[in-house]
Amino acid sequence: MTTYTVGYFVGSLSSRSINRTLSKALIRLAPDDLEFVEIPIKDLPLYSPDYDADFPPAGTALKETIAGVDAVLFVSPEYNRSIPGALKNAIDWASRPWGQNSFDHVPTALIGASIGAIGTAVGQQSLRGVMAFCNARLMTAPEAYIHYTPDVFGDDGSVHNESTETFLRNYMSEFRDHIVRVLTVLPR
Ligand code: FNR
């Protein structure tokens, strides 16, 4: 069986992040041929072009991790109708130095959970714009806007609602198909 490695970003630095919980659920429900590695963002300094000539270890590690995966998944909250600054900072790091954009042609999907009813819809539109500019191969459908309630998601990533579980399982299956399609024409 061919397996594909997905590097996932959790866009929240919160120790009680509902998006981290969602990431655990997605990993549990993903097809067997997907493997996962987290791409950490919390130790990155704020990006400056001054670093381009000599990336610090955290920046180099970020780019090496992305280079080693087949695809990227963003699991992120919406902050003030956009994406969290920590996540944007990580994307800026990965996109540089100029000419060495780590996201170029990488199969990519995004999903997010919110305590609000719109489930990160506006934040995801912002993230789509950023990742389109970074030339990621974005999965356009299905979209996934998760309204988080604690009765549905266990801390361990268990999902206690059948329709939510089916939806998330299908989302990850579609992402696997998207990865295969992109890699067929744009091998990493
Ligand atoms: C939020 N929250 C929020 N929710 C939302 O639906 N739309 C928004 O624009 C915002 N904006 C926002 C800004 C900031 C600075 C914070 C701290 C929070 C609420 C957000 O959905 C909630 O805090 C989630 O728990 C965030 O996800 P994590 O960090 O738990 O994964």
Short mmCIF file of C-alpha atoms and ligand atoms in Angstrom, two decimals:
data_model
loop_
_atom_site.label_atom_id
_atom_site.label_comp_id
_atom_site.label_asym_id
_atom_site.label_seq_id
_atom_site.Cartn_x
_atom_site.Cartn_y
_atom_site.Cartn_z
CA MET A 1 0.00 0.00 0.00
CA THR A 2 1.33 3.41 -0.94
CA THR A 3 1.17 5.76 2.00
CA TYR A 4 1.14 9.54 2.00
CA THR A 5 2.51 11.75 4.75
CA VAL A 6 0.44 14.75 5.71
CA GLY A 7 2.09 17.58 7.62
CA TYR A 8 -0.51 19.38 9.66
CA PHE A 9 -0.51 22.86 11.13
CA VAL A 10 -2.61 23.59 14.21
CA GLY A 11 -3.16 27.34 13.94
CA SER A 12 -3.72 27.84 17.67
CA LEU A 13 -1.14 28.17 20.45
CA SER A 14 -3.77 27.56 23.13
CA SER A 15 -3.12 24.69 25.55
CA ARG A 16 -6.88 23.95 25.38
CA SER A 17 -7.21 24.36 21.62
CA ILE A 18 -10.39 22.99 20.12
CA ASN A 19 -8.59 22.92 16.78
CA ARG A 20 -5.97 20.59 18.25
CA THR A 21 -8.85 18.37 19.37
CA LEU A 22 -10.25 18.55 15.84
CA SER A 23 -6.85 17.56 14.44
CA LYS A 24 -6.91 14.45 16.65
CA ALA A 25 -10.35 13.56 15.35
CA LEU A 26 -9.23 14.00 11.74
CA ILE A 27 -6.23 11.74 12.28
CA ARG A 28 -8.46 9.08 13.84
CA LEU A 29 -10.92 9.21 10.96
CA ALA A 30 -8.43 9.48 8.09
CA PRO A 31 -7.93 6.66 5.56
CA ASP A 32 -5.29 4.10 6.53
CA ASP A 33 -2.92 5.24 3.80
CA LEU A 34 -2.45 8.69 5.35
CA GLU A 35 0.22 9.25 7.99
CA PHE A 36 0.55 12.45 9.96
CA VAL A 37 3.32 14.64 11.32
CA GLU A 38 2.69 17.93 13.08
CA ILE A 39 4.45 21.03 11.76
CA PRO A 40 5.05 23.04 14.95
CA ILE A 41 4.76 26.83 14.82
CA LYS A 42 5.11 27.99 18.42
CA ASP A 43 8.91 28.42 18.57
CA LEU A 44 9.26 30.47 15.41
CA PRO A 45 10.47 34.03 15.94
CA LEU A 46 8.58 36.74 14.10
CA TYR A 47 9.70 36.56 10.47
CA SER A 48 11.91 39.27 9.03
CA PRO A 49 13.71 39.35 5.66
CA ASP A 50 16.84 39.95 7.74
CA TYR A 51 16.80 36.19 8.41
CA ASP A 52 16.80 35.24 4.72
CA ALA A 53 20.59 34.99 4.47
CA ASP A 54 20.83 32.82 7.58
CA PHE A 55 17.66 31.08 8.74
CA PRO A 56 17.51 30.20 12.47
CA PRO A 57 17.08 26.50 13.41
CA ALA A 58 13.30 26.82 13.91
CA GLY A 59 12.86 28.29 10.42
CA THR A 60 15.08 25.66 8.82
CA ALA A 61 13.26 22.87 10.67
CA LEU A 62 9.92 24.19 9.44
CA LYS A 63 11.04 24.17 5.83
CA GLU A 64 12.67 20.74 6.14
CA THR A 65 9.51 19.27 7.64
CA ILE A 66 7.35 20.61 4.80
CA ALA A 67 9.88 19.35 2.24
CA GLY A 68 9.56 15.88 3.76
CA VAL A 69 5.78 15.54 3.55
CA ASP A 70 3.47 14.78 0.63
CA ALA A 71 0.73 17.21 1.60
CA VAL A 72 -0.23 19.91 4.07
CA LEU A 73 -3.36 20.25 6.20
CA PHE A 74 -4.28 23.42 8.09
CA VAL A 75 -6.50 23.02 11.14
CA SER A 76 -7.01 26.54 12.37
CA PRO A 77 -9.24 28.85 14.35
CA GLU A 78 -10.57 32.10 12.96
CA TYR A 79 -9.19 35.15 14.76
CA ASN A 80 -10.99 38.42 14.17
CA ARG A 81 -12.38 37.16 10.86
CA SER A 82 -8.93 36.19 9.63
CA ILE A 83 -6.18 33.73 10.55
CA PRO A 84 -4.16 33.77 13.79
CA GLY A 85 -0.96 35.80 13.62
CA ALA A 86 1.12 32.80 14.72
CA LEU A 87 -0.09 30.81 11.74
CA LYS A 88 0.46 33.66 9.29
CA ASN A 89 3.97 34.04 10.70
CA ALA A 90 4.67 30.34 10.05
CA ILE A 91 3.37 30.63 6.49
CA ASP A 92 5.57 33.68 5.91
CA TRP A 93 8.61 31.73 7.13
CA ALA A 94 7.84 28.77 4.89
CA SER A 95 7.29 30.99 1.86
CA ARG A 96 10.78 32.50 2.05
CA PRO A 97 13.58 33.10 1.06
CA TRP A 98 12.26 34.33 -2.28
CA GLY A 99 12.44 31.50 -4.81
CA GLN A 100 12.34 28.82 -2.12
CA ASN A 101 8.64 28.81 -1.31
CA SER A 102 7.94 25.56 0.54
CA PHE A 103 4.27 25.44 -0.50
CA ASP A 104 4.84 25.50 -4.25
CA HIS A 105 2.53 22.85 -5.81
CA VAL A 106 1.94 21.10 -2.47
CA PRO A 107 -1.46 19.40 -2.10
CA THR A 108 -3.18 21.37 0.65
CA ALA A 109 -6.47 21.40 2.54
CA LEU A 110 -7.91 23.58 5.26
CA ILE A 111 -10.44 23.07 7.97
CA GLY A 112 -11.23 24.77 11.26
CA ALA A 113 -13.39 24.74 14.34
CA SER A 114 -14.98 27.65 16.13
CA ILE A 115 -17.20 28.12 19.13
CA GLY A 116 -19.18 30.43 16.84
CA ALA A 117 -21.80 29.23 14.39
CA ILE A 118 -19.95 30.16 11.19
CA GLY A 119 -17.21 27.65 12.02
CA THR A 120 -14.17 29.63 10.72
CA ALA A 121 -15.74 30.30 7.30
CA VAL A 122 -14.35 33.84 7.06
CA GLY A 123 -10.93 32.86 8.42
CA GLN A 124 -10.72 30.07 5.86
CA GLN A 125 -11.45 32.49 3.01
CA SER A 126 -8.51 34.56 4.24
CA LEU A 127 -6.29 31.46 4.46
CA ARG A 128 -7.35 30.38 0.96
CA GLY A 129 -6.17 33.71 -0.43
CA VAL A 130 -2.80 33.41 1.31
CA MET A 131 -2.24 29.81 0.20
CA ALA A 132 -3.36 30.54 -3.36
CA PHE A 133 -0.65 33.19 -3.54
CA CYS A 134 1.80 30.62 -2.16
CA ASN A 135 0.85 28.42 -5.13
CA ALA A 136 -0.40 25.54 -2.98
CA ARG A 137 -2.69 23.07 -4.79
CA LEU A 138 -5.77 23.72 -2.66
CA MET A 139 -8.62 21.28 -2.29
CA THR A 140 -11.65 23.44 -3.15
CA ALA A 141 -14.37 21.02 -2.09
CA PRO A 142 -15.61 19.77 0.22
CA GLU A 143 -15.37 22.75 2.54
CA ALA A 144 -15.51 22.09 6.27
CA TYR A 145 -16.69 24.67 8.79
CA ILE A 146 -16.89 23.02 12.18
CA HIS A 147 -19.05 24.48 14.93
CA TYR A 148 -17.40 23.00 18.01
CA THR A 149 -19.46 21.83 20.96
CA PRO A 150 -17.89 19.83 23.81
CA ASP A 151 -20.60 17.17 23.74
CA VAL A 152 -19.57 16.17 20.19
CA PHE A 153 -15.77 16.08 20.55
CA GLY A 154 -13.82 14.20 23.22
CA ASP A 155 -10.38 15.54 24.19
CA ASP A 156 -8.82 12.41 22.72
CA GLY A 157 -10.33 13.13 19.29
CA SER A 158 -13.29 10.83 19.66
CA VAL A 159 -16.44 12.07 17.92
CA HIS A 160 -19.78 11.45 19.60
CA ASN A 161 -22.12 12.46 16.79
CA GLU A 162 -22.63 10.10 13.88
CA SER A 163 -23.27 12.70 11.18
CA THR A 164 -20.22 14.75 12.26
CA GLU A 165 -18.09 11.61 12.25
CA THR A 166 -19.31 10.66 8.77
CA PHE A 167 -18.70 14.19 7.51
CA LEU A 168 -15.13 14.31 8.85
CA ARG A 169 -14.35 10.81 7.59
CA ASN A 170 -15.55 11.80 4.13
CA TYR A 171 -13.58 15.04 4.27
CA MET A 172 -10.34 13.14 4.94
CA SER A 173 -11.15 10.59 2.25
CA GLU A 174 -11.67 13.41 -0.25
CA PHE A 175 -8.38 14.96 0.85
CA ARG A 176 -6.59 11.66 0.25
CA ASP A 177 -8.08 11.56 -3.28
CA HIS A 178 -6.99 15.17 -3.84
CA ILE A 179 -3.44 14.32 -2.74
CA VAL A 180 -3.27 11.37 -5.14
CA ARG A 181 -4.60 13.47 -8.02
CA VAL A 182 -2.13 16.31 -7.45
CA LEU A 183 0.86 14.02 -6.95
CA THR A 184 0.00 12.15 -10.15
CA VAL A 185 0.76 15.25 -12.21
CA LEU A 186 3.04 17.09 -9.78
CA PRO A 187 5.17 14.48 -7.97
CA ARG A 188 7.02 15.84 -4.92
C1 FNR B 1 -11.60 34.43 18.66
N1 FNR B 1 -12.71 33.68 18.37
C2 FNR B 1 -13.37 33.85 17.16
N2 FNR B 1 -14.34 32.97 16.75
C3 FNR B 1 -14.93 33.14 15.55
O1 FNR B 1 -15.78 32.34 15.17
N3 FNR B 1 -14.59 34.19 14.73
C4 FNR B 1 -13.64 35.10 15.08
O2 FNR B 1 -13.36 36.00 14.32
C5 FNR B 1 -13.01 34.94 16.34
N4 FNR B 1 -12.04 35.81 16.73
C6 FNR B 1 -11.27 35.53 17.83
C7 FNR B 1 -10.14 36.30 18.09
C8 FNR B 1 -9.32 35.98 19.15
C9 FNR B 1 -8.07 36.80 19.40
C10 FNR B 1 -9.64 34.88 19.97
C11 FNR B 1 -8.72 34.50 21.12
C12 FNR B 1 -10.76 34.12 19.73
C13 FNR B 1 -13.15 32.60 19.27
C14 FNR B 1 -12.54 31.30 18.87
O3 FNR B 1 -13.42 30.61 17.99
C15 FNR B 1 -12.33 30.41 20.10
O4 FNR B 1 -11.48 31.08 21.02
C16 FNR B 1 -11.71 29.08 19.74
O5 FNR B 1 -11.62 28.29 20.90
C17 FNR B 1 -10.33 29.27 19.13
O6 FNR B 1 -9.80 28.03 18.71
P1 FNR B 1 -8.69 27.26 19.57
O7 FNR B 1 -7.62 28.22 19.92
O8 FNR B 1 -9.40 26.75 20.82
O9 FNR B 1 -8.25 26.14 18.68
#
